[in-house]
């Protein structure tokens, strides 16, 4: 197995493209490249875009795009379409397919050893990056071409299966949206197709508040949920912060099973149901805690109601502060909400729960494929 220098077997593709005159349709920015993925599956349309003058490097199907900024994000993927990218994204290809397969080059650039090297050799103090001259100095072991081909075939077959599962996840979500639309129509605020209520009449809501940091002693510290911890249909509990909650605060801000947490700002309406995922947890500012009157609305349906209205941008114009949408407590309480009968709500929730079980199995399969792929890449 030969030891090679990056610059000896890889070249940077420097093709200038005038984005104002080109026939190319697409551009790729850093936001379009997902971490640790083989293929770029997102892109933007050049026409009408506000991309800057630095988007002038052309790429073709089969090229590898390496995002030089913030190497800890591990953004390096192959494209199967033509387009342009900025000067912070390096377009690279093998110098000779008989020596280094393009697909094997991507495998090497997806390895932990490559990203560890990139972290150790990054430049800058705030906006970290890998200079191309630095990238040229990277060295790696290059196996014979047949070994490269065998490994690439295994990994691309695994990646194809992974993408099929990911597409099934998307299709399941689209199916649920179609089912919701089929059962309830374009349900929205004060939709006259269904009985309309004031939100305050069908649910008890309480907006969190910022507690006084000066009172923090650490003696009564408990975990609490903030806006960032609430995602659609799930909680991100990986990095919960703690704060003092005295007896009065514990009474006011305690969570209990079945509470719906709704984001007041950011992605307005983003919500999830609390099921005592951790013991003795509280909530703070920028979140509404909602307790449903299940004679009118069940918690699982309410989350879907918020999701549907958020997807249709209903909340974007409510309670705006400067350019950021918010849903203050008094606005939420006063909302007109159209609600179908609870038997229909439960029927839909039953379908949604079955779909979530299917998605959970798909996610397990994807995680297993990821583990196999990482093992092959880093083996």
CSV table of C-alpha atoms in Angstrom, one decimal:
chain,number,residue,atom,x,y,z
A,1,UNK,CA,0.0,0.0,0.0
A,2,UNK,CA,1.6,3.3,-1.1
A,3,UNK,CA,1.7,6.4,0.9
A,4,UNK,CA,0.7,9.4,-1.2
A,5,UNK,CA,0.4,13.2,-0.9
A,6,UNK,CA,-2.9,14.8,-1.7
A,7,UNK,CA,-1.4,17.1,-4.3
A,8,UNK,CA,0.2,14.1,-6.2
A,9,UNK,CA,-3.1,12.3,-6.8
A,10,UNK,CA,-5.8,15.0,-6.5
A,11,UNK,CA,-6.3,18.3,-8.3
A,12,UNK,CA,-8.5,21.3,-7.7
A,13,UNK,CA,-11.0,22.2,-10.4
A,14,UNK,CA,-10.8,25.9,-11.1
A,15,UNK,CA,-13.5,26.7,-13.7
A,16,UNK,CA,-14.7,30.3,-13.7
A,17,UNK,CA,-18.4,30.7,-14.2
A,18,UNK,CA,-20.2,34.1,-14.7
A,19,UNK,CA,-23.4,33.4,-12.7
A,20,UNK,CA,-25.1,36.3,-14.5
A,21,UNK,CA,-24.5,34.8,-18.0
A,22,UNK,CA,-24.4,31.0,-17.4
A,23,UNK,CA,-26.8,28.4,-18.6
A,24,UNK,CA,-26.3,26.5,-15.4
A,25,UNK,CA,-29.4,26.2,-13.2
A,26,UNK,CA,-28.1,25.5,-9.7
A,27,UNK,CA,-25.8,26.6,-7.0
A,28,UNK,CA,-24.6,24.9,-3.9
A,29,UNK,CA,-23.8,26.7,-0.6
A,30,UNK,CA,-22.6,25.3,2.7
A,31,UNK,CA,-26.2,24.9,3.8
A,32,UNK,CA,-26.8,22.4,1.0
A,33,UNK,CA,-24.1,20.0,2.0
A,34,UNK,CA,-25.1,17.8,4.9
A,35,UNK,CA,-22.5,16.4,7.3
A,36,UNK,CA,-21.1,12.9,6.7
A,37,UNK,CA,-23.1,12.3,3.5
A,38,UNK,CA,-21.9,10.8,0.2
A,39,UNK,CA,-24.1,12.9,-2.1
A,40,UNK,CA,-25.3,16.5,-2.3
A,41,UNK,CA,-29.1,16.2,-2.4
A,42,UNK,CA,-30.0,19.9,-1.9
A,43,UNK,CA,-29.4,22.9,-4.2
A,44,UNK,CA,-30.6,26.4,-4.9
A,45,UNK,CA,-31.7,28.0,-8.2
A,46,UNK,CA,-29.3,30.6,-9.5
A,47,UNK,CA,-32.1,32.6,-11.1
A,48,UNK,CA,-33.5,35.0,-8.6
A,49,UNK,CA,-31.0,34.0,-5.9
A,50,UNK,CA,-29.2,36.6,-3.8
A,51,UNK,CA,-25.9,34.7,-3.8
A,52,UNK,CA,-22.8,36.9,-3.8
A,53,UNK,CA,-20.0,37.5,-6.3
A,54,UNK,CA,-17.9,34.7,-4.8
A,55,UNK,CA,-20.1,32.1,-6.3
A,56,UNK,CA,-18.1,31.7,-9.5
A,57,UNK,CA,-16.6,28.2,-9.4
A,58,UNK,CA,-18.2,25.6,-11.7
A,59,UNK,CA,-18.6,21.9,-11.0
A,60,UNK,CA,-19.8,18.9,-13.0
A,61,UNK,CA,-21.4,15.6,-12.1
A,62,UNK,CA,-19.0,13.4,-10.2
A,63,UNK,CA,-17.0,16.2,-8.7
A,64,UNK,CA,-16.4,16.4,-5.0
A,65,UNK,CA,-17.3,19.5,-3.1
A,66,UNK,CA,-15.3,20.2,0.1
A,67,UNK,CA,-16.5,22.9,2.4
A,68,UNK,CA,-13.3,24.5,3.7
A,69,UNK,CA,-14.9,26.5,6.5
A,70,UNK,CA,-15.6,25.0,9.9
A,71,UNK,CA,-14.1,21.5,9.2
A,72,UNK,CA,-15.7,20.2,12.4
A,73,UNK,CA,-19.0,20.1,10.4
A,74,UNK,CA,-17.5,17.4,8.2
A,75,UNK,CA,-19.0,18.7,4.9
A,76,UNK,CA,-17.6,16.9,1.9
A,77,UNK,CA,-19.9,15.2,-0.7
A,78,UNK,CA,-20.1,14.3,-4.4
A,79,UNK,CA,-22.6,15.9,-6.8
A,80,UNK,CA,-24.5,14.3,-9.6
A,81,UNK,CA,-25.5,17.6,-11.3
A,82,UNK,CA,-23.7,20.7,-12.6
A,83,UNK,CA,-23.7,24.0,-10.9
A,84,UNK,CA,-21.7,26.7,-9.2
A,85,UNK,CA,-20.3,27.1,-5.7
A,86,UNK,CA,-18.4,29.8,-3.8
A,87,UNK,CA,-14.6,30.1,-3.3
A,88,UNK,CA,-14.9,28.6,0.2
A,89,UNK,CA,-16.0,25.3,-1.4
A,90,UNK,CA,-13.2,23.5,-3.1
A,91,UNK,CA,-14.0,21.4,-6.2
A,92,UNK,CA,-11.7,18.4,-6.4
A,93,UNK,CA,-11.2,15.4,-8.5
A,94,UNK,CA,-8.6,12.6,-9.0
A,95,UNK,CA,-5.7,13.2,-11.4
A,96,UNK,CA,-5.9,9.7,-12.7
A,97,UNK,CA,-8.8,7.2,-12.3
A,98,UNK,CA,-6.3,4.4,-12.9
A,99,UNK,CA,-4.4,5.4,-9.8
A,100,UNK,CA,-7.1,6.8,-7.5
A,101,UNK,CA,-10.8,6.3,-8.0
A,102,UNK,CA,-13.0,9.4,-7.6
A,103,UNK,CA,-15.3,7.4,-5.4
A,104,UNK,CA,-12.4,6.2,-3.2
A,105,UNK,CA,-11.2,9.8,-2.9
A,106,UNK,CA,-14.5,10.7,-1.4
A,107,UNK,CA,-14.2,7.7,1.0
A,108,UNK,CA,-10.8,8.9,2.2
A,109,UNK,CA,-12.2,12.5,2.6
A,110,UNK,CA,-15.1,11.1,4.7
A,111,UNK,CA,-12.8,9.2,7.1
A,112,UNK,CA,-12.3,10.1,10.7
A,113,UNK,CA,-8.5,10.3,10.1
A,114,UNK,CA,-9.0,13.0,7.4
A,115,UNK,CA,-11.3,15.1,9.6
A,116,UNK,CA,-9.0,14.7,12.6
A,117,UNK,CA,-6.2,16.0,10.4
A,118,UNK,CA,-8.4,18.8,9.2
A,119,UNK,CA,-9.1,19.9,12.7
A,120,UNK,CA,-5.5,19.8,13.7
A,121,UNK,CA,-4.5,21.9,10.6
A,122,UNK,CA,-7.3,24.5,10.4
A,123,UNK,CA,-6.5,28.2,10.3
A,124,UNK,CA,-8.2,31.2,11.9
A,125,UNK,CA,-9.4,32.2,15.3
A,126,UNK,CA,-13.1,32.5,14.8
A,127,UNK,CA,-14.1,31.4,11.3
A,128,UNK,CA,-11.9,28.3,10.9
A,129,UNK,CA,-10.9,27.1,7.5
A,130,UNK,CA,-8.6,24.8,5.6
A,131,UNK,CA,-6.4,26.6,3.1
A,132,UNK,CA,-6.1,24.7,-0.1
A,133,UNK,CA,-2.3,24.7,0.1
A,134,UNK,CA,-2.7,23.0,3.5
A,135,UNK,CA,-5.1,20.5,2.0
A,136,UNK,CA,-2.5,19.7,-0.7
A,137,UNK,CA,-0.1,18.5,2.1
A,138,UNK,CA,-2.4,15.8,3.5
A,139,UNK,CA,-1.0,12.3,3.2
A,140,UNK,CA,-2.8,9.0,3.2
A,141,UNK,CA,-2.4,5.3,2.4
A,142,UNK,CA,-3.6,4.4,-1.1
A,143,UNK,CA,-4.5,0.7,-1.6
A,144,UNK,CA,-4.3,-1.0,-5.0
A,145,UNK,CA,-7.0,0.0,-7.5
A,146,UNK,CA,-9.0,-3.3,-7.2
A,147,UNK,CA,-9.2,-2.9,-3.4
A,148,UNK,CA,-10.4,0.7,-3.9
A,149,UNK,CA,-13.1,-0.5,-6.4
A,150,UNK,CA,-14.3,-3.3,-4.1
A,151,UNK,CA,-14.6,-1.0,-1.1
A,152,UNK,CA,-16.4,1.7,-3.2
A,153,UNK,CA,-18.9,-0.8,-4.5
A,154,UNK,CA,-19.8,-2.0,-1.0
A,155,UNK,CA,-20.1,1.6,0.3
A,156,UNK,CA,-22.2,2.9,-2.6
A,157,UNK,CA,-24.5,-0.1,-2.4
A,158,UNK,CA,-25.0,0.6,1.3
A,159,UNK,CA,-25.5,4.4,0.6
A,160,UNK,CA,-28.1,3.6,-2.0
A,161,UNK,CA,-30.1,1.5,0.5
A,162,UNK,CA,-29.7,4.2,3.1
A,163,UNK,CA,-31.1,6.9,0.7
A,164,UNK,CA,-34.0,4.6,-0.1
A,165,UNK,CA,-34.9,4.4,3.6
A,166,UNK,CA,-34.5,8.2,3.9
A,167,UNK,CA,-36.8,8.7,1.0
A,168,UNK,CA,-39.4,6.4,2.7
A,169,UNK,CA,-39.2,8.7,5.8
A,170,UNK,CA,-40.0,11.7,3.6
A,171,UNK,CA,-42.8,9.8,1.8
A,172,UNK,CA,-44.3,8.8,5.2
A,173,UNK,CA,-44.4,12.4,6.3
A,174,UNK,CA,-46.0,13.4,3.0
A,175,UNK,CA,-48.5,10.6,3.4
A,176,UNK,CA,-49.5,12.0,6.8
A,177,UNK,CA,-49.9,15.5,5.5
A,178,UNK,CA,-52.1,14.1,2.7
A,179,UNK,CA,-54.1,12.2,5.3
A,180,UNK,CA,-54.5,15.2,7.5
A,181,UNK,CA,-55.7,17.3,4.4
A,182,UNK,CA,-58.1,14.5,3.4
A,183,UNK,CA,-59.7,14.3,6.8
A,184,UNK,CA,-59.8,17.9,7.7
A,185,UNK,CA,-59.3,20.0,4.6
A,186,UNK,CA,-57.1,23.1,4.8
A,187,UNK,CA,-57.9,23.5,8.5
A,188,UNK,CA,-56.6,26.8,9.8
A,189,UNK,CA,-57.5,29.5,12.3
A,190,UNK,CA,-61.3,30.1,12.4
A,191,UNK,CA,-61.9,27.6,9.5
A,192,UNK,CA,-65.8,27.5,9.4
A,193,UNK,CA,-65.8,23.9,8.3
A,194,UNK,CA,-65.4,22.9,12.0
A,195,UNK,CA,-66.6,24.4,15.3
A,196,UNK,CA,-64.5,27.4,16.2
A,197,UNK,CA,-63.4,28.1,19.8
A,198,UNK,CA,-61.1,30.5,21.6
A,199,UNK,CA,-57.9,28.7,22.4
A,200,UNK,CA,-58.4,29.7,26.1
A,201,UNK,CA,-61.7,27.8,26.1
A,202,UNK,CA,-60.2,24.5,25.0
A,203,UNK,CA,-56.8,24.6,26.7
A,204,UNK,CA,-55.0,26.2,29.6
A,205,UNK,CA,-51.8,27.9,28.5
A,206,UNK,CA,-49.0,29.4,30.6
A,207,UNK,CA,-46.1,31.3,29.0
A,208,UNK,CA,-42.7,30.8,30.7
A,209,UNK,CA,-40.6,33.7,31.9
A,210,UNK,CA,-36.9,34.5,32.6
A,211,UNK,CA,-36.2,33.8,36.2
A,212,UNK,CA,-34.0,36.2,38.2
A,213,UNK,CA,-30.4,35.0,37.6
A,214,UNK,CA,-29.3,37.0,40.7
A,215,UNK,CA,-31.2,34.5,42.9
A,216,UNK,CA,-29.2,31.6,41.6
A,217,UNK,CA,-27.5,29.7,44.3
A,218,UNK,CA,-27.4,26.2,42.9
A,219,UNK,CA,-29.2,24.8,46.0
A,220,UNK,CA,-32.5,24.2,44.2
A,221,UNK,CA,-31.1,23.6,40.7
A,222,UNK,CA,-33.3,21.6,38.3
A,223,UNK,CA,-33.2,21.0,34.5
A,224,UNK,CA,-35.5,23.1,32.4
A,225,UNK,CA,-36.7,23.2,28.8
A,226,UNK,CA,-36.0,26.2,26.6
A,227,UNK,CA,-37.1,27.0,23.1
A,228,UNK,CA,-34.1,25.2,21.5
A,229,UNK,CA,-35.0,21.9,23.3
A,230,UNK,CA,-38.5,21.7,21.6
A,231,UNK,CA,-38.4,20.2,18.1
A,232,UNK,CA,-41.4,19.0,16.1
A,233,UNK,CA,-42.8,15.9,17.7
A,234,UNK,CA,-39.6,15.3,19.8
A,235,UNK,CA,-37.4,16.9,22.5
A,236,UNK,CA,-33.7,17.5,22.3
A,237,UNK,CA,-32.6,16.7,25.8
A,238,UNK,CA,-28.9,16.3,25.1
A,239,UNK,CA,-27.7,19.5,26.7
A,240,UNK,CA,-30.3,20.7,29.2
A,241,UNK,CA,-29.4,23.6,31.4
A,242,UNK,CA,-30.3,24.0,35.0
A,243,UNK,CA,-31.6,26.8,37.2
A,244,UNK,CA,-32.8,27.4,40.7
A,245,UNK,CA,-36.6,26.9,41.1
A,246,UNK,CA,-37.8,27.8,44.6
A,247,UNK,CA,-41.1,26.3,46.0
A,248,UNK,CA,-43.3,28.9,44.3
A,249,UNK,CA,-41.4,28.6,40.9
A,250,UNK,CA,-41.7,24.8,41.1
A,251,UNK,CA,-45.5,25.1,41.5
A,252,UNK,CA,-45.7,27.5,38.6
A,253,UNK,CA,-43.3,26.0,36.1
A,254,UNK,CA,-43.4,22.3,36.7
A,255,UNK,CA,-44.1,19.9,33.8
A,256,UNK,CA,-46.4,17.0,34.1
A,257,UNK,CA,-47.3,14.1,31.8
A,258,UNK,CA,-49.3,15.2,28.8
A,259,UNK,CA,-48.3,18.8,28.8
A,260,UNK,CA,-47.8,20.3,25.3
A,261,UNK,CA,-44.8,22.6,25.0
A,262,UNK,CA,-45.2,25.2,22.2
A,263,UNK,CA,-42.5,27.6,21.0
A,264,UNK,CA,-43.4,31.3,21.4
A,265,UNK,CA,-40.7,32.5,19.1
A,266,UNK,CA,-38.3,31.1,16.5
A,267,UNK,CA,-40.3,28.5,14.6
A,268,UNK,CA,-43.6,29.7,16.1
A,269,UNK,CA,-45.9,26.9,17.1
A,270,UNK,CA,-43.3,24.2,17.1
A,271,UNK,CA,-44.5,21.7,19.7
A,272,UNK,CA,-44.2,18.4,21.3
A,273,UNK,CA,-45.9,16.5,24.2
A,274,UNK,CA,-44.0,16.0,27.5
A,275,UNK,CA,-44.2,12.4,28.8
A,276,UNK,CA,-42.0,12.7,31.8
A,277,UNK,CA,-38.9,11.9,29.8
A,278,UNK,CA,-36.8,13.0,32.8
A,279,UNK,CA,-37.8,13.3,36.4
A,280,UNK,CA,-38.7,16.7,37.8
A,281,UNK,CA,-38.3,19.1,34.9
A,282,UNK,CA,-39.4,22.7,34.4
A,283,UNK,CA,-39.9,25.2,31.6
A,284,UNK,CA,-38.7,28.7,31.1
A,285,UNK,CA,-39.1,31.7,28.7
A,286,UNK,CA,-40.2,31.5,25.1
A,287,UNK,CA,-42.3,28.4,25.7
A,288,UNK,CA,-46.0,28.0,26.3
A,289,UNK,CA,-47.0,25.1,28.5
A,290,UNK,CA,-50.5,24.0,27.3
A,291,UNK,CA,-52.8,21.6,29.1
A,292,UNK,CA,-55.7,20.4,26.9
A,293,UNK,CA,-59.4,20.1,27.8
A,294,UNK,CA,-59.8,16.7,26.2
A,295,UNK,CA,-63.5,17.2,25.7
A,296,UNK,CA,-62.5,19.5,22.8
A,297,UNK,CA,-58.9,18.6,21.8
A,298,UNK,CA,-56.5,15.8,22.6
A,299,UNK,CA,-52.8,16.7,23.0
A,300,UNK,CA,-51.5,14.6,20.0
A,301,UNK,CA,-53.9,16.3,17.7
A,302,UNK,CA,-53.1,19.8,19.0
A,303,UNK,CA,-49.4,19.2,18.1
A,304,UNK,CA,-50.5,18.3,14.6
A,305,UNK,CA,-52.8,21.3,14.5
A,306,UNK,CA,-49.8,23.6,15.3
A,307,UNK,CA,-47.7,21.8,12.8
A,308,UNK,CA,-50.2,22.2,10.0
A,309,UNK,CA,-50.7,25.9,10.7
A,310,UNK,CA,-47.0,26.5,11.0
A,311,UNK,CA,-46.4,24.7,7.6
A,312,UNK,CA,-48.9,27.0,6.1
A,313,UNK,CA,-47.3,30.1,7.6
A,314,UNK,CA,-50.4,31.0,9.6
A,315,UNK,CA,-48.3,32.2,12.6
A,316,UNK,CA,-45.9,34.3,10.6
A,317,UNK,CA,-47.9,37.5,11.0
A,318,UNK,CA,-49.0,37.1,14.6
A,319,UNK,CA,-47.5,39.3,17.2
A,320,UNK,CA,-44.5,40.4,15.2
A,321,UNK,CA,-41.6,42.1,17.0
A,322,UNK,CA,-39.4,43.8,14.5
A,323,UNK,CA,-38.8,41.2,11.8
A,324,UNK,CA,-39.2,38.1,14.1
A,325,UNK,CA,-42.5,36.4,14.5
A,326,UNK,CA,-43.7,35.7,18.1
A,327,UNK,CA,-46.8,34.3,19.7
A,328,UNK,CA,-47.3,36.1,23.0
A,329,UNK,CA,-49.4,34.6,25.7
A,330,UNK,CA,-52.3,36.9,25.2
A,331,UNK,CA,-52.3,36.2,21.5
A,332,UNK,CA,-52.4,32.5,22.0
A,333,UNK,CA,-55.2,32.6,24.4
A,334,UNK,CA,-57.3,34.8,22.1
A,335,UNK,CA,-56.7,32.6,18.9
A,336,UNK,CA,-59.7,31.3,17.1
A,337,UNK,CA,-59.1,27.6,16.6
A,338,UNK,CA,-61.2,25.3,14.4
A,339,UNK,CA,-61.4,21.8,15.8
A,340,UNK,CA,-63.0,18.7,14.4
A,341,UNK,CA,-64.7,16.2,16.8
A,342,UNK,CA,-62.4,14.3,19.1
A,343,UNK,CA,-63.3,11.0,17.6
A,344,UNK,CA,-61.9,12.2,14.3
A,345,UNK,CA,-58.9,13.6,16.1
A,346,UNK,CA,-58.2,10.2,17.6
A,347,UNK,CA,-58.7,8.5,14.3
A,348,UNK,CA,-56.0,10.6,12.7
A,349,UNK,CA,-53.7,10.3,15.7
A,350,UNK,CA,-54.0,6.5,15.4
A,351,UNK,CA,-52.8,6.7,11.8
A,352,UNK,CA,-50.0,9.1,12.8
A,353,UNK,CA,-48.8,6.8,15.6
A,354,UNK,CA,-48.7,3.8,13.3
A,355,UNK,CA,-46.6,5.9,10.8
A,356,UNK,CA,-44.3,7.0,13.6
A,357,UNK,CA,-43.7,3.4,14.5
A,358,UNK,CA,-42.8,2.7,10.9
A,359,UNK,CA,-40.5,5.7,10.9
A,360,UNK,CA,-38.8,4.5,14.1
A,361,UNK,CA,-37.9,1.2,12.4
A,362,UNK,CA,-36.6,3.0,9.3
A,363,UNK,CA,-34.4,5.2,11.5
A,364,UNK,CA,-33.0,2.1,13.2
A,365,UNK,CA,-32.2,0.6,9.8
A,366,UNK,CA,-30.5,3.9,8.7
A,367,UNK,CA,-28.5,4.0,12.0
A,368,UNK,CA,-27.3,0.4,11.4
A,369,UNK,CA,-26.3,1.2,7.8
A,370,UNK,CA,-24.4,4.3,9.0
A,371,UNK,CA,-22.6,2.1,11.6
A,372,UNK,CA,-21.5,-0.4,8.9
A,373,UNK,CA,-20.5,2.4,6.5
A,374,UNK,CA,-18.4,4.2,9.2
A,375,UNK,CA,-16.7,0.9,10.0
A,376,UNK,CA,-15.8,0.3,6.3
A,377,UNK,CA,-14.6,3.9,5.8
A,378,UNK,CA,-12.4,3.9,8.9
A,379,UNK,CA,-11.3,0.3,8.7
